[in-house]
Coordinates of C-alpha atoms and ligand atoms in Angstrom, one line a residue:
X281 CA -62.4 30.1 -41.4
X282 CA -60.2 33.2 -40.6
X283 CA -58.3 32.8 -37.2
X284 CA -59.7 35.0 -34.4
X285 CA -57.3 38.0 -33.7
X286 CA -57.0 37.0 -30.1
X287 CA -55.4 33.8 -31.2
X288 CA -53.1 36.0 -33.4
X289 CA -52.5 38.2 -30.4
X290 CA -51.6 35.4 -27.8
X291 CA -49.5 33.8 -30.6
X292 CA -47.2 36.6 -31.2
X293 CA -46.8 37.7 -27.6
X294 CA -45.4 34.3 -26.7
X295 CA -42.9 33.9 -29.2
X296 CA -41.6 38.0 -29.8
X297 CA -41.5 39.1 -25.9
X298 CA -41.9 43.0 -25.3
X299 CA -43.2 43.7 -28.9
X300 CA -46.7 44.8 -29.0
X301 CA -47.3 43.0 -32.3
X302 CA -45.5 40.9 -34.7
X303 CA -46.5 39.5 -38.1
X304 CA -47.0 35.9 -37.6
X305 CA -44.1 33.9 -38.8
X306 CA -45.5 31.7 -41.8
X307 CA -43.5 29.0 -44.1
X308 CA -44.1 27.9 -47.6
X309 CA -42.2 24.6 -48.1
X310 CA -41.5 23.8 -51.7
X311 CA -40.8 20.6 -53.2
X312 CA -37.7 21.1 -55.8
X313 CA -37.9 18.5 -58.4
X314 CA -40.9 18.7 -60.6
X315 CA -42.2 21.4 -58.8
X316 CA -39.9 24.2 -59.4
X317 CA -37.2 22.3 -61.7
X318 CA -37.5 20.0 -63.9
X319 CA -33.6 18.3 -65.3
X320 CA -31.6 21.1 -64.0
X321 CA -33.7 23.5 -65.8
X322 CA -36.3 26.0 -63.7
X323 CA -39.6 25.7 -64.3
X324 CA -41.9 28.5 -66.0
X325 CA -43.1 31.0 -64.0
X326 CA -40.8 29.6 -61.0
X327 CA -39.1 32.8 -60.6
X328 CA -41.8 34.8 -60.9
X329 CA -43.6 32.9 -58.1
X330 CA -40.9 32.9 -55.5
X331 CA -40.2 36.9 -56.1
X332 CA -44.0 37.4 -55.5
X333 CA -44.1 35.3 -52.5
X334 CA -40.6 36.7 -50.9
X335 CA -42.3 40.4 -51.5
X336 CA -44.9 39.9 -49.5
X337 CA -45.3 41.9 -46.2
X338 CA -47.0 42.1 -43.0
X339 CA -46.4 45.0 -40.6
X340 CA -43.4 45.9 -42.8
X341 CA -41.5 42.6 -42.3
X342 CA -41.6 39.4 -44.7
X343 CA -44.9 37.8 -44.4
X344 CA -43.9 34.4 -45.1
X345 CA -40.5 32.6 -45.2
X346 CA -39.3 30.1 -47.9
X347 CA -38.1 26.8 -47.7
X348 CA -37.2 23.7 -49.5
X349 CA -37.7 20.0 -48.5
X350 CA -36.6 17.4 -50.7
X351 CA -35.9 13.9 -51.3
X352 CA -32.1 13.5 -52.2
X353 CA -29.1 11.2 -51.9
X354 CA -29.0 9.0 -48.8
X355 CA -25.5 9.0 -47.4
X356 CA -23.6 6.0 -46.5
X357 CA -22.0 7.2 -43.3
X358 CA -22.9 10.3 -41.6
X359 CA -19.7 12.0 -42.7
X360 CA -21.2 12.0 -46.0
X361 CA -24.0 14.4 -45.4
X362 CA -21.7 17.7 -45.8
X363 CA -20.8 16.8 -49.2
X364 CA -24.6 15.5 -50.6
X365 CA -25.7 19.0 -48.9
X366 CA -23.2 20.7 -50.9
X367 CA -24.2 19.6 -54.1
X368 CA -27.8 20.2 -53.6
X369 CA -26.8 23.8 -52.7
X370 CA -24.8 24.0 -56.0
X371 CA -27.8 22.8 -57.8
X372 CA -29.6 25.8 -56.5
X373 CA -26.7 28.0 -57.5
X374 CA -27.1 26.6 -61.2
X375 CA -30.9 27.5 -61.0
X376 CA -30.2 30.9 -59.3
X377 CA -32.9 30.3 -56.7
X378 CA -30.2 29.9 -54.0
X379 CA -31.1 33.6 -52.5
X380 CA -34.9 32.8 -51.9
X381 CA -33.4 29.9 -49.2
X382 CA -30.8 31.7 -47.2
X383 CA -29.8 30.8 -44.6
X384 CA -29.7 27.4 -46.3
X385 CA -28.8 25.7 -43.2
X386 CA -32.2 26.6 -41.5
X387 CA -34.3 26.7 -44.7
X388 CA -33.0 23.8 -46.7
X389 CA -34.2 20.0 -45.3
X390 CA -33.3 17.1 -47.4
X391 CA -33.9 13.2 -46.5
X392 CA -30.2 13.0 -46.5
X393 CA -29.6 14.4 -43.1
X394 CA -33.2 13.4 -41.7
X395 CA -33.1 9.5 -42.5
X396 CA -36.3 9.2 -43.9
X397 CA -38.0 10.3 -47.3
X398 CA -41.1 12.3 -47.5
X399 CA -43.9 12.1 -46.6
X400 CA -42.8 10.9 -43.1
X401 CA -43.4 13.1 -40.4
X402 CA -40.2 13.5 -39.2
X403 CA -38.7 15.3 -42.4
X404 CA -41.9 17.7 -42.5
X405 CA -40.6 17.9 -38.8
X406 CA -37.4 18.8 -39.4
X407 CA -38.1 21.2 -41.9
X408 CA -40.6 23.0 -39.8
X409 CA -38.6 23.3 -36.6
X410 CA -35.4 24.2 -38.5
X411 CA -36.8 27.2 -39.4
X412 CA -38.3 28.3 -36.2
X413 CA -39.2 26.1 -33.2
X414 CA -42.6 27.6 -32.4
X415 CA -44.0 27.0 -35.7
X416 CA -46.7 24.1 -35.8
X417 CA -47.5 22.3 -38.7
X418 CA -50.6 24.9 -39.4
X419 CA -48.4 27.3 -39.9
X420 CA -47.2 25.6 -43.1
X421 CA -48.2 25.7 -46.4
X422 CA -46.5 22.5 -48.6
X423 CA -46.4 22.8 -52.5
X424 CA -45.5 19.8 -54.7
X425 CA -46.5 18.0 -58.0
X426 CA -47.0 14.7 -55.8
X427 CA -50.5 14.4 -55.2
X428 CA -50.2 11.4 -52.7
X429 CA -47.5 13.7 -50.5
X430 CA -49.9 16.2 -50.6
X431 CA -52.8 14.0 -49.0
X432 CA -50.0 13.2 -46.4
X433 CA -49.0 16.5 -45.6
X434 CA -52.7 17.4 -45.1
X435 CA -53.5 14.4 -42.7
X436 CA -50.3 15.7 -40.5
X437 CA -52.0 19.0 -40.3
X438 CA -50.1 20.7 -42.7
X439 CA -51.8 23.0 -45.6
X440 CA -50.9 21.7 -49.0
X441 CA -51.6 22.3 -52.6
X442 CA -51.3 19.9 -55.4
X443 CA -49.5 21.9 -58.4
X444 CA -49.9 20.6 -62.0
X445 CA -46.4 19.0 -62.8
X446 CA -44.9 18.5 -66.3
X447 CA -47.0 15.9 -68.2
X448 CA -49.4 16.1 -65.5
X449 CA -53.1 16.5 -66.9
X450 CA -54.7 18.1 -63.9
X451 CA -53.2 19.8 -60.9
X452 CA -55.3 22.0 -57.8
X453 CA -53.1 24.5 -59.2
X454 CA -52.2 25.0 -62.8
X455 CA -49.2 27.4 -63.1
X456 CA -46.7 28.0 -60.5
X457 CA -47.7 32.0 -60.9
X458 CA -50.9 30.7 -59.7
X459 CA -49.7 29.9 -56.3
X460 CA -49.3 33.6 -55.6
X461 CA -52.9 34.8 -54.3
X462 CA -53.0 31.3 -52.6
X463 CA -49.7 32.1 -50.5
X464 CA -51.4 35.5 -49.9
X465 CA -54.4 34.5 -48.4
X466 CA -52.3 31.7 -46.4
X467 CA -49.8 34.4 -44.6
X468 CA -52.9 36.7 -44.0
X469 CA -54.3 33.6 -42.0
X470 CA -57.3 33.1 -44.4
X471 CA -58.2 29.6 -44.6
X472 CA -57.5 28.5 -48.6
X473 CA -61.0 29.0 -50.0
X474 CA -60.8 26.5 -53.3
X475 CA -63.1 25.3 -55.8
X476 CA -64.4 21.9 -55.6
X477 CA -66.0 20.9 -59.2
X478 CA -68.5 17.9 -58.5
X479 CA -69.4 15.8 -61.7
X480 CA -72.8 14.8 -61.5
X481 CA -73.3 14.2 -57.7
X482 CA -76.8 12.3 -56.6
X483 CA -79.7 14.2 -55.4
X484 CA -78.9 14.0 -51.7
X485 CA -75.3 15.4 -52.2
X486 CA -76.2 18.4 -54.2
X487 CA -78.8 19.0 -51.6
X488 CA -76.7 18.9 -48.6
X489 CA -74.4 21.4 -50.4
X490 CA -76.9 24.0 -51.7
X491 CA -79.2 23.8 -48.7
X492 CA -75.9 24.0 -45.9
X493 CA -73.9 26.4 -48.0
X494 CA -74.7 29.6 -46.4
X495 CA -74.3 28.2 -43.2
X496 CA -70.9 26.6 -43.8
X497 CA -69.7 30.0 -45.5
X498 CA -69.4 28.5 -49.1
X499 CA -71.2 29.4 -52.2
X500 CA -72.2 26.9 -55.5
X501 CA -73.2 27.2 -58.9
X502 CA -74.9 24.4 -60.9
X503 CA -74.5 24.3 -64.7
X504 CA -76.6 21.0 -65.2
X505 CA -75.3 18.0 -63.4
X506 CA -72.0 19.4 -62.5
X507 CA -71.9 21.8 -59.0
X508 CA -69.2 23.9 -58.9
X509 CA -68.7 25.0 -54.8
X510 CA -66.5 27.3 -53.5
X511 CA -65.4 26.4 -50.0
X512 CA -62.9 26.9 -47.1
X513 CA -60.7 24.2 -46.8
X514 CA -62.7 22.3 -44.0
X515 CA -65.6 22.1 -46.0
X516 CA -64.0 21.1 -49.1
X517 CA -62.5 18.4 -47.2
X518 CA -65.8 17.3 -45.9
X519 CA -67.2 17.1 -49.4
X520 CA -64.2 15.0 -50.4
X521 CA -64.6 12.8 -47.9
X522 CA -67.9 11.6 -49.1
X523 CA -67.2 8.7 -51.0
X524 CA -69.9 9.4 -53.2
X525 CA -68.7 12.8 -54.0
X526 CA -65.0 12.1 -53.8
X527 CA -64.9 9.9 -56.9
X528 CA -66.2 12.3 -59.4
X529 CA -64.7 15.5 -57.7
X530 CA -61.9 17.7 -58.9
X531 CA -60.5 20.5 -56.4
X532 CA -59.0 23.5 -57.6
X533 CA -57.2 26.7 -56.0
X534 CA -58.5 29.6 -58.3
X535 CA -59.1 32.8 -56.8
X536 CA -62.7 33.9 -56.9
X537 CA -62.9 36.6 -59.5
X538 CA -61.1 34.6 -62.0
X539 CA -63.8 32.2 -62.6
X540 CA -66.3 33.1 -65.4
X541 CA -69.1 31.5 -67.3
X542 CA -69.4 31.6 -70.8
X543 CA -72.7 31.2 -72.8
X544 CA -74.3 30.9 -75.7
X545 CA -72.0 29.4 -78.4
X546 CA -69.3 28.9 -76.2
X547 CA -66.8 26.9 -78.8
X548 CA -66.5 30.1 -80.6
X549 CA -65.2 31.6 -77.5
X550 CA -62.7 28.5 -77.5
X551 CA -61.6 29.3 -80.8
X552 CA -61.0 32.9 -80.0
X553 CA -59.1 32.4 -77.0
X554 CA -57.3 28.8 -77.2
X555 CA -55.4 29.5 -74.2
X556 CA -57.8 30.2 -71.6
X557 CA -58.5 27.1 -69.4
X558 CA -61.4 25.5 -69.0
X559 CA -62.5 24.5 -65.9
X560 CA -65.8 23.1 -67.0
X561 CA -67.1 22.2 -70.4
X562 CA -70.7 21.7 -71.0
X563 CA -71.1 22.5 -74.6
X564 CA -73.0 25.6 -74.8
X565 CA -71.5 26.9 -71.5
X566 CA -68.3 27.0 -70.2
X567 CA -67.0 27.8 -66.8
X568 CA -62.8 29.5 -67.5
X569 CA -60.2 30.7 -65.5
X570 CA -59.7 34.2 -66.7
X571 CA -57.8 37.4 -65.3
X572 CA -60.6 39.8 -64.8
X573 CA -59.0 42.5 -66.0
X574 CA -58.3 40.8 -69.4
X575 CA -59.4 42.9 -72.6
X576 CA -59.9 39.8 -74.6
X577 CA -63.0 39.6 -72.7
X578 CA -64.9 41.4 -75.0
X579 CA -62.7 41.1 -78.3
X580 CA -62.1 38.4 -80.7
X581 CA -63.9 37.7 -83.9
X582 CA -67.0 35.7 -82.4
X583 CA -67.3 38.4 -79.6
X584 CA -70.9 38.7 -80.6
X585 CA -71.9 34.9 -80.5
X586 CA -70.9 34.7 -76.5
X587 CA -71.1 36.1 -73.4
X588 CA -68.7 36.1 -70.7
X589 CA -69.8 36.9 -66.8
X590 CA -68.4 36.4 -63.6
X591 CA -69.6 32.8 -62.5
X592 CA -72.9 33.7 -60.3
X593 CA -73.1 32.5 -56.9
X594 CA -75.8 30.3 -55.5
X595 CA -77.5 30.0 -58.7
X596 CA -78.6 27.5 -61.3
X597 CA -76.7 28.5 -64.7
X598 CA -78.9 25.6 -66.6
X599 CA -80.9 22.8 -65.8
X600 CA -82.1 19.6 -67.7
X601 CA -85.2 18.0 -66.9
X602 CA -86.2 14.5 -68.7
X603 CA -89.5 14.3 -70.2
X604 CA -91.9 12.8 -68.3
X605 CA -94.8 10.8 -69.9
X606 CA -97.6 12.9 -69.6
X607 CA -100.3 12.9 -66.7
X608 CA -102.5 9.7 -67.0
X609 CA -105.4 11.6 -65.3
X610 CA -107.5 13.5 -67.3
X611 CA -106.4 16.9 -67.9
X612 CA -108.5 19.3 -67.0
X613 CA -111.0 20.0 -69.6
X614 CA -109.8 23.2 -70.2
X615 CA -106.2 21.9 -71.2
X616 CA -108.1 19.2 -73.7
X617 CA -109.9 22.1 -75.0
X618 CA -107.4 24.9 -75.3
X619 CA -104.5 22.6 -76.7
X620 CA -107.5 21.4 -79.3
X621 CA -107.5 25.3 -80.4
X622 CA -103.8 24.8 -81.8
X623 CA -104.5 23.9 -85.5
X624 CA -101.3 22.3 -86.8
X625 CA -102.8 22.8 -90.5
X626 CA -103.1 26.5 -90.0
X627 CA -99.8 26.8 -87.9
X628 CA -98.0 24.8 -91.2
X629 CA -99.8 27.6 -93.7
X630 CA -98.7 30.5 -91.7
X631 CA -95.3 29.6 -91.6
X632 CA -95.1 28.7 -95.0
X633 CA -96.7 32.3 -96.1
X634 CA -93.6 33.7 -94.0
X635 CA -91.0 31.5 -94.8
X636 CA -91.9 31.5 -98.8
X637 CA -91.0 35.3 -98.8
X638 CA -87.4 36.0 -100.3
X639 CA -86.8 37.8 -97.2
X640 CA -88.3 39.8 -94.5
X641 CA -85.3 42.0 -93.6
X642 CA -86.4 44.4 -91.4
X643 CA -86.1 47.4 -93.4
X644 CA -87.3 45.5 -96.7
X645 CA -90.8 46.1 -98.6
X646 CA -91.2 42.0 -97.8
X647 CA -91.0 42.6 -94.3
X648 CA -93.9 45.6 -94.3
X649 CA -96.1 43.2 -96.3
X650 CA -95.6 40.6 -93.6
X651 CA -96.5 43.1 -90.9
X652 CA -99.2 43.8 -92.8
X653 CA -100.8 40.3 -93.4
X654 CA -100.4 39.6 -89.7
X655 CA -101.8 42.6 -89.1
X656 CA -104.9 41.7 -91.2
X657 CA -104.9 38.2 -89.7
X658 CA -105.1 39.6 -85.9
X659 CA -107.6 42.6 -86.2
X660 CA -109.9 39.9 -88.0
X661 CA -109.5 37.7 -84.9
X662 CA -111.0 40.6 -82.8
X663 CA -107.5 42.1 -81.8
X664 CA -107.1 45.6 -81.6
X665 CA -103.7 46.4 -83.6
X666 CA -101.5 49.0 -83.7
X667 CA -98.2 49.7 -85.6
X668 CA -94.9 51.4 -84.2
X669 CA -92.4 53.0 -86.5
X670 CA -88.7 52.2 -85.2
X671 CA -85.5 53.4 -86.4
X672 CA -82.4 50.8 -87.5
X673 CA -79.5 52.0 -88.9
X674 CA -80.7 54.8 -91.0
X675 CA -83.6 53.1 -91.7
X676 CA -87.2 52.3 -90.3
X677 CA -88.7 48.9 -89.4
X678 CA -91.8 48.3 -87.3
X679 CA -93.4 46.6 -84.4
X680 CA -97.0 45.3 -84.7
X681 CA -99.0 45.5 -81.5
X682 CA -102.3 43.2 -81.1
X683 CA -104.7 43.9 -78.0
X684 CA -107.3 41.9 -76.4
X685 CA -108.3 43.2 -72.9
X686 CA -109.3 41.4 -69.9
X687 CA -112.8 41.9 -68.0
X688 CA -110.9 41.8 -64.4
X689 CA -110.5 45.0 -62.2
X690 CA -106.8 45.1 -61.5
X691 CA -105.5 43.9 -64.6
X692 CA -102.3 42.9 -65.6
X693 CA -100.8 42.3 -68.9
X694 CA -99.3 39.0 -70.2
X695 CA -97.4 39.4 -73.3
X696 CA -96.7 36.7 -75.9
X697 CA -94.0 38.0 -78.6
X698 CA -91.8 36.8 -81.3
X699 CA -89.3 38.9 -84.1
X700 CA -90.9 38.7 -87.6
X701 CA -87.7 39.7 -89.2
X702 CA -85.4 37.4 -90.7
X703 CA -81.6 37.9 -92.1
X704 CA -78.8 36.7 -94.1
X705 CA -75.5 37.5 -92.8
X706 CA -74.1 37.7 -96.4
X707 CA -76.1 41.1 -96.8
X708 CA -79.9 42.3 -97.5
X709 CA -79.9 41.1 -100.6
X710 CA -79.3 37.5 -100.0
X711 CA -82.3 35.2 -99.8
X712 CA -83.2 35.0 -95.9
X713 CA -85.9 32.8 -95.7
X714 CA -85.7 32.5 -91.8
X715 CA -88.0 29.3 -91.5
X716 CA -86.9 28.6 -88.1
X717 CA -85.5 32.1 -87.4
X718 CA -88.3 33.0 -86.8
X719 CA -91.1 32.2 -89.1
X720 CA -91.6 29.6 -86.6
X721 CA -92.0 32.0 -83.5
X722 CA -94.4 34.6 -85.7
X723 CA -96.4 31.9 -86.7
X724 CA -96.6 30.8 -82.9
X725 CA -98.1 34.1 -81.9
X726 CA -100.5 34.1 -84.5
X727 CA -101.5 30.3 -83.5
X728 CA -101.7 31.6 -79.8
X729 CA -103.6 34.6 -80.9
X730 CA -106.4 32.5 -82.4
X731 CA -106.2 29.9 -79.7
X732 CA -107.1 32.3 -77.4
X733 CA -109.5 34.9 -79.7
X734 CA -112.7 33.5 -78.3
X735 CA -112.7 34.0 -74.5
X736 CA -112.3 37.0 -73.0
X737 CA -110.1 36.5 -69.7
X738 CA -109.4 38.2 -66.4
X739 CA -106.2 39.8 -67.7
X740 CA -105.1 41.6 -71.0
X741 CA -103.5 39.5 -73.5
X742 CA -100.8 41.5 -75.8
X743 CA -99.1 39.8 -78.3
X744 CA -96.3 41.6 -80.2
X745 CA -94.2 40.9 -83.5
X746 CA -91.2 42.9 -83.3
X747 CA -88.8 44.2 -86.4
X748 CA -85.2 45.0 -85.9
X749 CA -84.2 42.1 -83.7
X750 CA -81.3 40.7 -86.3
X751 CA -80.2 44.1 -86.3
X752 CA -79.7 44.0 -82.2
X753 CA -83.0 44.1 -80.5
X754 CA -84.1 47.3 -82.2
X755 CA -88.3 46.7 -82.1
X756 CA -88.3 45.3 -78.2
X757 CA -85.8 47.9 -76.9
X758 CA -88.1 50.7 -78.7
X759 CA -91.1 49.0 -77.2
X760 CA -89.8 49.0 -73.8
X761 CA -88.5 52.2 -73.6
X762 CA -92.1 53.5 -74.3
X763 CA -93.4 51.9 -71.3
X764 CA -93.9 54.1 -68.3
X765 CA -93.3 52.6 -64.7
X766 CA -97.0 51.8 -64.6
X767 CA -97.3 50.1 -67.7
X768 CA -93.6 47.8 -67.0
X769 CA -95.4 46.9 -63.7
X770 CA -98.4 45.7 -65.2
X771 CA -96.4 43.1 -67.1
X772 CA -96.7 39.6 -65.3
X773 CA -94.9 37.8 -67.8
X774 CA -93.7 38.0 -71.4
X775 CA -93.2 34.6 -73.2
X776 CA -91.0 35.0 -76.4
X777 CA -90.4 32.5 -79.1
X778 CA -87.3 32.7 -81.4
X779 CA -86.6 29.6 -83.1
X780 CA -89.1 27.0 -81.9
X781 CA -89.0 24.3 -84.8
X782 CA -85.7 22.6 -85.1
X783 CA -84.6 19.4 -83.4
X784 CA -81.1 19.4 -82.6
X785 CA -81.3 16.8 -80.1
X786 CA -82.6 13.4 -79.9
X787 CA -85.4 13.9 -77.8
X788 CA -87.9 17.0 -78.6
X789 CA -86.3 19.5 -76.2
X790 CA -87.0 23.3 -75.3
X791 CA -84.7 25.6 -73.6
X792 CA -86.0 28.3 -71.2
X793 CA -83.9 30.9 -70.8
X794 CA -84.5 33.9 -68.7
X795 CA -82.8 35.4 -65.4
X796 CA -83.6 35.0 -61.5
X797 CA -86.7 37.5 -62.2
X798 CA -88.1 35.2 -64.6
X799 CA -87.6 32.2 -62.4
X800 CA -91.4 32.4 -61.4
X801 CA -92.6 32.1 -64.8
X802 CA -89.8 29.3 -65.8
X803 CA -91.2 27.2 -62.8
X804 CA -94.6 27.2 -64.5
X805 CA -93.2 26.8 -68.0
X806 CA -91.7 23.5 -66.4
X807 CA -94.6 22.2 -64.7
X808 CA -97.0 22.7 -67.5
X809 CA -94.1 21.2 -70.0
X810 CA -93.8 18.1 -67.7
X811 CA -97.6 17.7 -67.0
X812 CA -98.6 18.2 -70.5
X813 CA -95.9 17.9 -73.1
X814 CA -93.2 15.3 -74.1
X815 CA -90.6 17.7 -73.8
X816 CA -87.4 17.8 -71.9
X817 CA -86.5 21.2 -70.6
X818 CA -83.6 23.1 -70.5
X819 CA -83.6 26.1 -68.4
X820 CA -81.0 28.8 -68.1
X821 CA -80.4 32.1 -66.3
X822 CA -78.2 33.8 -68.6
X823 CA -80.3 35.4 -71.0
X824 CA -78.8 36.0 -74.4
X825 CA -79.4 38.4 -77.6
X826 CA -83.1 38.0 -78.2
X827 CA -86.1 40.2 -77.3
X828 CA -86.7 39.0 -73.9
X829 CA -83.1 40.7 -72.8
X830 CA -84.6 44.6 -72.9
X831 CA -87.9 43.3 -70.5
X832 CA -85.4 41.3 -68.4
X833 CA -82.9 44.7 -68.0
X834 CA -85.7 46.8 -66.9
X835 CA -86.9 44.0 -64.3
X836 CA -89.7 42.3 -66.5
X837 CA -90.1 38.8 -66.1
X838 CA -89.2 37.5 -69.5
X839 CA -88.6 33.8 -70.8
X840 CA -87.6 32.9 -74.0
X841 CA -88.8 29.6 -75.4
X842 CA -86.3 28.1 -78.1
X843 CA -85.5 24.8 -79.4
X844 CA -83.0 23.0 -77.0
X845 CA -79.3 23.4 -78.4
X846 CA -80.2 25.9 -80.3
X847 CA -76.2 26.9 -81.1
X848 CA -76.3 23.6 -82.9
X849 CA -78.4 24.7 -85.3
X850 CA -75.8 26.3 -88.2
X851 CA -78.6 26.9 -90.6
X852 CA -79.8 30.3 -89.1
X853 CA -79.2 33.6 -90.7
X854 CA -78.6 31.7 -94.3
X855 CA -80.5 30.8 -97.2
X856 CA -80.6 27.4 -96.0
X857 CA -83.1 28.1 -92.8
X858 CA -85.7 26.6 -94.9
X859 CA -89.2 24.9 -94.1
X860 CA -88.1 21.5 -95.1
X861 CA -85.7 21.4 -92.0
X862 CA -88.4 22.3 -89.8
X863 CA -90.1 19.5 -86.9
X864 CA -93.7 21.0 -86.6
X865 CA -94.5 18.2 -83.9
X866 CA -91.5 19.9 -82.0
X867 CA -93.0 23.6 -82.6
X868 CA -96.7 22.2 -81.7
X869 CA -95.4 21.0 -78.5
X870 CA -93.5 24.3 -77.3
X871 CA -96.5 26.2 -78.7
X872 CA -98.8 23.7 -76.4
X873 CA -96.6 25.0 -73.5
X874 CA -96.9 28.3 -73.9
X875 CA -100.4 28.3 -74.8
X876 CA -101.4 26.7 -71.8
X877 CA -99.2 28.8 -69.5
X878 CA -100.3 32.0 -71.1
X879 CA -103.9 30.9 -70.5
X880 CA -103.3 30.2 -66.9
X881 CA -101.4 33.3 -66.3
X882 CA -104.5 35.5 -67.9
X883 CA -106.8 33.7 -65.2
X884 CA -104.4 33.9 -62.2
X885 CA -101.8 35.8 -60.5
X886 CA -98.2 34.7 -60.7
X887 CA -96.2 34.6 -57.8
X888 CA -93.8 37.1 -57.3
X889 CA -89.9 35.6 -58.3
X890 CA -89.2 36.0 -54.0
X891 CA -92.4 33.7 -53.4
X892 CA -91.1 31.2 -55.9
X893 CA -87.8 31.0 -54.8
X894 CA -88.7 30.3 -51.2
X895 CA -90.9 27.6 -52.8
X896 CA -88.2 26.5 -54.3
X897 CA -85.8 26.2 -51.3
X898 CA -88.6 24.2 -49.2
Ligands
ZN609 ZN1 -84.2 35.1 -84.2

């Protein structure tokens, strides 16, 4: 918490009589060995860090004084002290850092003169009062590579930070220049905001932090079982005082704007940017420490394969919910009936029809043939179909739209979509069976269309097969850009299927990906998956690169349903994405979830995202 202005004013007037305002004297005490130097050589970034701190200004004056506190040779007799001190001063000369600590008699404190080693209170007391007798321990920031000295200093009431020393795997601060923003906050009287990374905290700890964060002036971000908390030293200390949490916790000092989340194929981000420090590694997702001005945010050979965003506060970036045994109570009649409408044989036949074409490249004759075939299928089922022509890179592709109006008054639209096109990254002429990406989702749209064909519902059902997805979401962007405000507002949910048939994980797993606007839809899908399927569910609020994104960009609640750990499937966009690699059981479980959701949504009102958020917070 920030010191109040009154507190500052009281203290200032007590130590500088007569003047109205004087910056608070703050002191930064450095350890020398392995903190600023090692084996007589200055550590990288030391000069830069000292210069930056020395140049901090408050009210036109230096905002912080620099000091050194070191364990050094103990004298055999008091008269040896000056000689030993002289040797230390010569070391500072050799390192070229002596000017930062002048006058040395006030700013340098050695065990030699105090008679005890760190972290004895007496040596910190001496170092502080030599600079200014009015200074308190809470005016002092102590920087060292020694973690036990950090703890000891904190228990005495100093601020302290563990700098990663030579050979140490971890530190609260990684490099000396990283100290600068921290010291800036310190001399401005701000309580140091810290990042605490908790690995798999228990449910109570998670609830304690997420429920009370607002009141404690903290923010949190959860990635699966890792909780990243940004908090003041006080709260960070409270968290770390919990035994259950302390064991799995890491404390880091990283300025807020440097924390970013990398999504999708995070491994390729690491290949492009090996020097970027990874704070949390969850496979498909990383939290990294990145200069927000770094132009390399958007470049690198694989830049289209990942997205980098500032770490969102108070958000579950992704979650994993274990599969639950299906409910033992008899499911409502409709569930059984509906699920029975999903025909494995028809689904497999449709998959085969699509994936045996040599390609469904967006601008190919085969794509048009596949679209006509699908159009005939849906027309036969009673849907009113129409086709949109979409420009893509000098050619054209198409979207197929199939409608079945509801009977209610005040009708919404529930939309089910997939992209029909396929691609091979080696070029338009190369074989592109696209069995998983995305004959699986396209055949899925037909299966849902078939299951819901016979009964008219309250709301409108719309099925869409998009073209141009692989070239950059051309079909879905074209579609949403043609919607007027009233039509957009009528869409209560979009369920997009893209790659639903490859099993990349031990258990059958689905990933539900959306944004905060899709939270209500995600929650309902999760509930259905847990009640009526054997799927484990991953959820993510970082939407990426499929046809749900243009909807989300317009504030429409859209969710991508995709096989779990999709980035592990390295056959997509090659000639190896073939029927024999598919897991039909996984696809049917995902279809079952989607079908039950759509059937419910067609007959009911979907909560607004805000209602659902409130429910979640309960
Ligand atoms: Zn796809």
